[in-house]
């Protein structure tokens, strides 16, 4: 498939001046005007030839141009800020029917309505020729990623078409957490949630100074490919809950986090959970492998199947927090009596 070339156009910098598209700081708008970098982001997405590329948050269209200069069959962009519509329309005219422009908020935009059904693939086969790319504000990219991981797990939205790949920018520290291995300082709940469902690859880092205006952080470009078989085969919400509790107490034994999954009078279940999963309760959360957390999730799930009230137990609710404090006091008193 041959590369397509856009006709000569004003540069992005000229368009910004022409349409007075100054970046809005309160919307965390930082533009990429260096076409070497926009091309590099598009290359990180893999082979988009003949495919459907969906770009989120195109802004003045730097990455959009780079995609349109490949042999991608069609490009769709979703942009929230109305100020960018005229310059995106200009690009759309130059692209002669290869670019569709949507004005909307990606946090509640149904991607499945714009992806061509014909590109749909079985989950087990290779990923469909559908690519989601974006350089979004950091405040949007992380909640969006969590929502998309949930959609991958239920194979809905863009993941109703198969294992659709993502290439997105994140604050460098967040990107490092997404790919962090066990026993590293960055290992956290986000590492687990990404890695049990996907292969995640930090492709490269863009220094903050490459953006206009420059943010005071560097940016990581991450490529995400959903796994055929998630490493934990349980509902997303259950895995998320167990992980949230375990990683909450990073410097303590992982047992401490597991305890908070249960009412204080049912700590016998904590013993059951560790016994059944064969996980060392004195490991710290960042030492646990995905498989070990998977076994803890499996045994939590079987406990909840027998006792459904356990799943809805929330140790942060007012009454439960008070009960925990009482239990803590009793234990403290017992302990003091033993010492005296
Ligand atoms: N992609 C462009 C680039 O690399 O130069 C612009 C990047 S700027 C960091 C983020 C863009 O995402 C802005 O154009 C902003 O208006 C847009 N945006 C922010 N929140 C959005 C949302 N919820 N849905 C769609 N677009 C959004």
Short mmCIF file of C-alpha atoms and ligand atoms in Angstrom, two decimals:
data_model
loop_
_atom_site.label_atom_id
_atom_site.label_comp_id
_atom_site.label_asym_id
_atom_site.label_seq_id
_atom_site.Cartn_x
_atom_site.Cartn_y
_atom_site.Cartn_z
CA UNK A 1 0.00 0.00 0.00
CA UNK A 2 1.57 3.29 -1.04
CA UNK A 3 1.93 6.30 1.22
CA UNK A 4 -0.47 9.15 0.54
CA UNK A 5 0.68 12.75 0.48
CA UNK A 6 -1.38 15.75 1.52
CA UNK A 7 -1.26 18.72 -0.90
CA UNK A 8 0.86 21.66 0.27
CA UNK A 9 -0.76 23.30 3.32
CA UNK A 10 0.14 26.10 5.70
CA UNK A 11 2.32 24.77 8.54
CA UNK A 12 0.64 24.01 11.87
CA UNK A 13 2.40 27.04 13.32
CA UNK A 14 0.90 29.22 10.55
CA UNK A 15 -2.55 27.70 11.13
CA UNK A 16 -2.31 28.45 14.84
CA UNK A 17 -1.55 32.06 14.00
CA UNK A 18 -4.18 32.25 11.24
CA UNK A 19 -7.01 30.86 13.39
CA UNK A 20 -5.70 32.34 16.66
CA UNK A 21 -5.48 28.91 18.27
CA UNK A 22 -3.34 29.79 21.27
CA UNK A 23 -3.10 26.88 23.69
CA UNK A 24 -5.42 27.19 26.70
CA UNK A 25 -3.47 26.52 29.86
CA UNK A 26 -6.60 25.65 31.87
CA UNK A 27 -7.35 22.92 29.28
CA UNK A 28 -3.74 21.63 29.50
CA UNK A 29 -3.24 22.19 25.79
CA UNK A 30 0.37 21.55 24.75
CA UNK A 31 0.88 21.20 21.03
CA UNK A 32 3.40 19.16 19.08
CA UNK A 33 4.56 21.18 16.10
CA UNK A 34 7.68 19.15 15.29
CA UNK A 35 6.63 16.88 12.44
CA UNK A 36 9.55 14.50 13.14
CA UNK A 37 7.98 13.80 16.52
CA UNK A 38 4.41 13.52 15.23
CA UNK A 39 5.65 11.00 12.61
CA UNK A 40 7.50 9.10 15.35
CA UNK A 41 4.28 8.81 17.38
CA UNK A 42 2.44 7.47 14.34
CA UNK A 43 5.26 4.96 13.64
CA UNK A 44 4.91 3.78 17.27
CA UNK A 45 1.36 2.68 16.39
CA UNK A 46 2.77 0.07 13.97
CA UNK A 47 1.57 -0.55 10.44
CA UNK A 48 -1.58 1.53 9.90
CA UNK A 49 -1.59 0.92 6.11
CA UNK A 50 -5.11 0.38 4.77
CA UNK A 51 -6.49 0.79 8.28
CA UNK A 52 -8.83 2.99 10.29
CA UNK A 53 -7.06 5.41 12.62
CA UNK A 54 -8.94 7.20 15.33
CA UNK A 55 -7.14 10.18 16.83
CA UNK A 56 -8.36 11.61 20.11
CA UNK A 57 -7.71 15.30 20.87
CA UNK A 58 -6.18 16.36 17.51
CA UNK A 59 -6.01 20.07 18.43
CA UNK A 60 -4.46 21.97 15.49
CA UNK A 61 -3.78 18.63 13.73
CA UNK A 62 -0.02 17.91 13.88
CA UNK A 63 -0.43 14.17 14.55
CA UNK A 64 -3.45 14.09 12.20
CA UNK A 65 -1.26 15.27 9.32
CA UNK A 66 1.34 12.64 10.11
CA UNK A 67 -1.37 9.93 9.97
CA UNK A 68 -2.79 11.33 6.74
CA UNK A 69 0.69 11.15 5.20
CA UNK A 70 0.70 7.35 5.69
CA UNK A 71 -1.29 4.83 3.68
CA UNK A 72 -4.04 4.69 6.35
CA UNK A 73 -7.38 4.22 4.60
CA UNK A 74 -9.41 6.53 6.84
CA UNK A 75 -8.78 8.81 9.81
CA UNK A 76 -11.39 10.00 12.33
CA UNK A 77 -10.62 12.70 14.90
CA UNK A 78 -12.57 13.57 18.04
CA UNK A 79 -11.91 17.04 19.45
CA UNK A 80 -13.65 18.76 22.35
CA UNK A 81 -12.57 22.34 21.72
CA UNK A 82 -14.70 24.04 19.01
CA UNK A 83 -11.90 26.49 18.19
CA UNK A 84 -10.07 23.74 16.28
CA UNK A 85 -12.96 22.87 13.97
CA UNK A 86 -12.10 25.34 11.11
CA UNK A 87 -8.46 24.20 10.86
CA UNK A 88 -9.50 20.53 11.06
CA UNK A 89 -12.11 21.16 8.34
CA UNK A 90 -9.37 22.66 6.17
CA UNK A 91 -7.32 19.50 6.68
CA UNK A 92 -10.39 17.39 5.91
CA UNK A 93 -10.87 19.14 2.56
CA UNK A 94 -7.20 18.66 1.71
CA UNK A 95 -7.48 14.97 2.64
CA UNK A 96 -10.19 14.41 0.00
CA UNK A 97 -12.61 12.28 2.03
CA UNK A 98 -10.01 10.42 4.14
CA UNK A 99 -10.62 12.50 7.29
CA UNK A 100 -13.83 12.69 9.38
CA UNK A 101 -13.96 15.34 12.08
CA UNK A 102 -16.16 14.88 15.17
CA UNK A 103 -16.67 17.46 17.84
CA UNK A 104 -17.15 15.71 21.18
CA UNK A 105 -15.76 14.67 24.54
CA UNK A 106 -13.88 11.39 24.22
CA UNK A 107 -14.85 10.51 27.81
CA UNK A 108 -18.42 9.93 26.62
CA UNK A 109 -17.99 9.32 22.89
CA UNK A 110 -19.06 5.91 21.55
CA UNK A 111 -16.17 4.86 19.32
CA UNK A 112 -18.06 1.78 18.15
CA UNK A 113 -20.43 4.06 16.19
CA UNK A 114 -17.62 5.24 13.86
CA UNK A 115 -15.44 2.12 13.43
CA UNK A 116 -16.32 0.25 10.20
CA UNK A 117 -17.90 -3.11 11.01
CA UNK A 118 -15.99 -4.68 8.10
CA UNK A 119 -12.71 -4.33 10.05
CA UNK A 120 -14.01 -6.44 12.93
CA UNK A 121 -11.84 -9.45 13.91
CA UNK A 122 -12.24 -12.41 16.24
CA UNK A 123 -10.66 -11.60 19.62
CA UNK A 124 -8.33 -14.58 19.29
CA UNK A 125 -7.00 -13.59 15.87
CA UNK A 126 -4.47 -10.81 15.21
CA UNK A 127 -5.63 -7.27 16.13
CA UNK A 128 -7.98 -5.50 13.70
CA UNK A 129 -6.58 -2.79 11.42
CA UNK A 130 -8.03 -0.18 13.79
CA UNK A 131 -5.67 2.11 15.70
CA UNK A 132 -6.41 4.60 18.44
CA UNK A 133 -3.81 7.34 18.77
CA UNK A 134 -3.74 10.44 20.93
CA UNK A 135 -1.85 13.14 22.73
CA UNK A 136 -4.45 14.19 25.30
CA UNK A 137 -4.19 16.29 28.48
CA UNK A 138 -2.85 14.10 31.32
CA UNK A 139 -6.01 14.74 33.35
CA UNK A 140 -7.99 13.02 30.57
CA UNK A 141 -5.63 10.25 29.44
CA UNK A 142 -5.44 8.33 32.74
CA UNK A 143 -9.23 8.11 33.49
CA UNK A 144 -9.76 7.37 29.80
CA UNK A 145 -7.24 4.52 29.95
CA UNK A 146 -8.95 3.00 33.01
CA UNK A 147 -12.32 3.15 31.22
CA UNK A 148 -10.78 1.59 28.12
CA UNK A 149 -9.14 -1.20 30.15
CA UNK A 150 -12.61 -2.01 31.54
CA UNK A 151 -14.00 -1.99 27.96
CA UNK A 152 -11.20 -4.34 26.82
CA UNK A 153 -12.01 -6.69 29.66
CA UNK A 154 -15.70 -6.82 28.64
CA UNK A 155 -14.84 -6.65 24.90
CA UNK A 156 -17.13 -3.68 24.36
CA UNK A 157 -16.78 -0.32 22.58
CA UNK A 158 -13.72 -0.30 20.31
CA UNK A 159 -12.92 -3.77 21.72
CA UNK A 160 -16.11 -5.24 20.28
CA UNK A 161 -14.07 -5.19 17.02
CA UNK A 162 -11.22 -7.31 18.40
CA UNK A 163 -7.98 -6.43 20.15
CA UNK A 164 -7.79 -2.78 19.06
CA UNK A 165 -4.37 -1.26 19.82
CA UNK A 166 -3.73 2.07 21.54
CA UNK A 167 -0.83 4.49 21.17
CA UNK A 168 -1.18 7.27 23.72
CA UNK A 169 0.93 9.85 25.50
CA UNK A 170 1.11 10.06 29.28
CA UNK A 171 3.09 12.03 31.79
CA UNK A 172 6.44 10.16 31.85
CA UNK A 173 5.95 9.03 35.48
CA UNK A 174 2.53 7.55 34.64
CA UNK A 175 3.95 5.81 31.54
CA UNK A 176 6.70 4.31 33.73
CA UNK A 177 4.12 3.04 36.21
CA UNK A 178 2.12 1.41 33.42
CA UNK A 179 5.11 -0.72 32.35
CA UNK A 180 6.78 -1.11 35.79
CA UNK A 181 8.08 -4.59 36.65
CA UNK A 182 7.82 -6.11 40.14
CA UNK A 183 10.32 -4.96 42.77
CA UNK A 184 10.66 -1.49 41.25
CA UNK A 185 9.61 1.77 42.93
CA UNK A 186 7.05 2.48 40.17
CA UNK A 187 5.16 -0.83 40.57
CA UNK A 188 1.57 0.01 41.55
CA UNK A 189 -2.10 -0.73 40.90
CA UNK A 190 -1.89 0.86 37.43
CA UNK A 191 0.99 -1.51 36.49
CA UNK A 192 -1.11 -4.51 37.46
CA UNK A 193 -4.32 -3.30 35.79
CA UNK A 194 -2.49 -2.59 32.51
CA UNK A 195 -0.32 -5.69 32.48
CA UNK A 196 -2.90 -8.33 33.38
CA UNK A 197 -5.00 -7.28 30.37
CA UNK A 198 -2.40 -6.01 27.87
CA UNK A 199 1.13 -6.02 26.59
CA UNK A 200 2.34 -2.50 27.37
CA UNK A 201 5.41 -0.95 25.84
CA UNK A 202 6.93 2.47 26.63
CA UNK A 203 8.15 3.34 23.14
CA UNK A 204 10.02 6.59 23.81
CA UNK A 205 10.06 9.73 25.90
CA UNK A 206 9.50 13.23 24.52
CA UNK A 207 11.09 16.04 26.54
CA UNK A 208 8.56 18.60 27.78
CA UNK A 209 10.46 21.35 25.91
CA UNK A 210 9.37 19.79 22.58
CA UNK A 211 5.77 20.99 23.17
CA UNK A 212 4.28 24.45 22.67
CA UNK A 213 3.88 25.74 25.34
CA UNK A 214 6.18 23.30 27.20
CA UNK A 215 4.62 21.45 30.16
CA UNK A 216 6.96 21.11 33.14
CA UNK A 217 7.06 17.31 32.75
CA UNK A 218 8.34 14.90 30.11
CA UNK A 219 5.97 12.73 28.12
CA UNK A 220 5.99 8.95 27.50
CA UNK A 221 4.50 7.39 24.37
CA UNK A 222 2.95 4.04 25.29
CA UNK A 223 1.74 1.31 22.95
CA UNK A 224 -0.92 -1.01 24.36
CA UNK A 225 -2.04 -4.31 22.82
CA UNK A 226 -4.79 -6.31 24.57
CA UNK A 227 -3.79 -9.89 25.41
CA UNK A 228 -5.71 -12.76 23.81
CA UNK A 229 -6.05 -14.28 27.27
CA UNK A 230 -5.96 -11.88 30.24
CA UNK A 231 -3.56 -13.09 32.94
CA UNK A 232 -6.43 -12.87 35.44
CA UNK A 233 -9.70 -14.29 34.25
CA UNK A 234 -12.19 -12.46 36.48
CA UNK A 235 -14.43 -9.38 36.21
CA UNK A 236 -12.48 -6.10 35.92
CA UNK A 237 -14.27 -4.56 38.93
CA UNK A 238 -13.25 -7.45 41.20
CA UNK A 239 -9.58 -7.31 40.11
CA UNK A 240 -9.63 -3.53 40.51
CA UNK A 241 -11.05 -3.81 44.03
CA UNK A 242 -8.54 -6.39 45.24
CA UNK A 243 -5.65 -4.44 43.64
CA UNK A 244 -6.85 -1.16 45.19
CA UNK A 245 -6.78 -2.72 48.65
CA UNK A 246 -3.46 -4.49 48.20
CA UNK A 247 -1.55 -1.51 46.77
CA UNK A 248 -3.03 0.92 49.30
CA UNK A 249 -0.43 -0.10 51.90
CA UNK A 250 2.70 -0.06 49.80
CA UNK A 251 5.24 -0.23 52.61
CA UNK A 252 3.36 -2.77 54.74
CA UNK A 253 2.91 -6.51 54.37
CA UNK A 254 0.33 -7.21 51.65
CA UNK A 255 -1.74 -8.93 54.34
CA UNK A 256 -2.63 -5.47 55.70
CA UNK A 257 -4.38 -4.51 52.45
CA UNK A 258 -6.16 -7.86 52.18
CA UNK A 259 -7.48 -7.45 55.74
CA UNK A 260 -9.40 -4.34 54.68
CA UNK A 261 -11.42 -6.45 52.24
CA UNK A 262 -13.16 -8.10 55.21
CA UNK A 263 -15.19 -7.01 58.24
CA UNK A 264 -13.05 -7.01 61.40
CA UNK A 265 -14.92 -10.04 62.80
CA UNK A 266 -14.14 -12.11 59.68
CA UNK A 267 -10.36 -11.98 59.63
CA UNK A 268 -10.43 -15.79 59.52
CA UNK A 269 -11.16 -15.29 55.80
CA UNK A 270 -7.85 -13.46 55.40
CA UNK A 271 -6.05 -16.63 56.56
CA UNK A 272 -8.15 -18.67 54.12
CA UNK A 273 -7.30 -16.35 51.27
CA UNK A 274 -3.53 -16.58 51.80
CA UNK A 275 -3.64 -20.31 52.45
CA UNK A 276 -5.65 -21.06 49.32
CA UNK A 277 -3.66 -18.74 47.05
CA UNK A 278 -0.27 -19.82 48.44
CA UNK A 279 0.91 -16.21 48.57
CA UNK A 280 3.31 -15.07 51.29
CA UNK A 281 1.31 -12.60 53.46
CA UNK A 282 4.54 -10.83 54.44
CA UNK A 283 5.38 -9.84 50.85
CA UNK A 284 5.06 -6.12 50.07
CA UNK A 285 2.55 -5.25 47.36
CA UNK A 286 5.23 -4.21 44.85
CA UNK A 287 6.85 -7.67 45.12
CA UNK A 288 3.71 -9.56 44.05
CA UNK A 289 3.58 -10.97 40.52
CA UNK A 290 0.46 -10.68 38.38
CA UNK A 291 -0.03 -14.43 38.87
CA UNK A 292 0.09 -14.11 42.67
CA UNK A 293 -2.44 -11.26 42.64
CA UNK A 294 -4.51 -13.37 40.23
CA UNK A 295 -4.56 -16.24 42.76
CA UNK A 296 -5.56 -13.84 45.56
CA UNK A 297 -8.38 -12.54 43.31
CA UNK A 298 -9.50 -16.14 42.58
CA UNK A 299 -9.72 -17.02 46.24
CA UNK A 300 -11.45 -13.68 47.10
CA UNK A 301 -13.92 -14.45 44.32
CA UNK A 302 -14.71 -17.93 45.68
CA UNK A 303 -15.21 -16.48 49.18
CA UNK A 304 -17.61 -13.85 47.73
CA UNK A 305 -19.52 -16.55 45.84
CA UNK A 306 -20.27 -18.29 49.15
CA UNK A 307 -20.81 -15.07 51.12
CA UNK A 308 -22.03 -12.30 48.73
CA UNK A 309 -22.15 -9.68 51.54
CA UNK A 310 -18.37 -9.77 51.67
CA UNK A 311 -18.12 -8.28 48.17
CA UNK A 312 -20.21 -5.24 49.11
CA UNK A 313 -18.33 -4.71 52.40
CA UNK A 314 -16.62 -1.31 52.38
CA UNK A 315 -14.22 -0.71 55.24
CA UNK A 316 -14.29 3.05 54.60
CA UNK A 317 -18.01 3.41 55.35
CA UNK A 318 -18.61 5.27 58.65
CA UNK A 319 -19.89 2.30 60.71
CA UNK A 320 -17.20 -0.01 59.40
CA UNK A 321 -14.45 2.47 60.10
CA UNK A 322 -15.78 2.82 63.68
CA UNK A 323 -15.90 -0.99 64.08
CA UNK A 324 -12.31 -1.22 62.82
CA UNK A 325 -11.19 1.40 65.32
CA UNK A 326 -12.96 -0.51 68.14
CA UNK A 327 -11.29 -3.73 67.01
CA UNK A 328 -7.95 -1.88 66.92
CA UNK A 329 -8.50 -0.60 70.46
CA UNK A 330 -9.34 -4.08 71.76
CA UNK A 331 -6.21 -5.50 70.13
CA UNK A 332 -4.14 -2.64 71.58
CA UNK A 333 -5.53 -3.24 75.08
CA UNK A 334 -4.86 -6.98 74.79
CA UNK A 335 -1.34 -6.26 73.66
CA UNK A 336 -0.70 -3.83 76.54
CA UNK A 337 -2.06 -6.35 79.07
CA UNK A 338 0.32 -8.98 77.70
CA UNK A 339 3.28 -6.64 78.12
CA UNK A 340 2.41 -5.44 81.64
N1 LIG B 1 -2.88 16.34 19.58
C1 LIG B 1 -2.50 17.73 19.53
C2 LIG B 1 -0.99 17.84 19.48
O1 LIG B 1 -0.31 16.82 19.78
O2 LIG B 1 -0.48 18.91 19.16
C3 LIG B 1 -3.07 18.50 20.71
C4 LIG B 1 -2.61 18.03 22.05
S1 LIG B 1 -3.30 18.89 23.43
C5 LIG B 1 -2.25 18.25 24.71
C6 LIG B 1 -4.77 17.98 23.81
C7 LIG B 1 -5.93 18.16 22.86
O3 LIG B 1 -6.99 17.33 23.35
C8 LIG B 1 -6.48 19.56 22.79
O4 LIG B 1 -6.76 19.88 21.46
C9 LIG B 1 -7.76 19.50 23.61
O5 LIG B 1 -8.74 20.43 23.23
C10 LIG B 1 -8.21 18.07 23.35
N2 LIG B 1 -9.08 17.51 24.40
C11 LIG B 1 -8.98 17.71 25.73
N3 LIG B 1 -9.89 17.00 26.40
C12 LIG B 1 -10.59 16.32 25.46
C13 LIG B 1 -11.68 15.42 25.53
N4 LIG B 1 -12.22 15.07 26.71
N5 LIG B 1 -12.17 14.90 24.39
C14 LIG B 1 -11.62 15.25 23.20
N6 LIG B 1 -10.59 16.10 23.07
C15 LIG B 1 -10.07 16.63 24.18
#
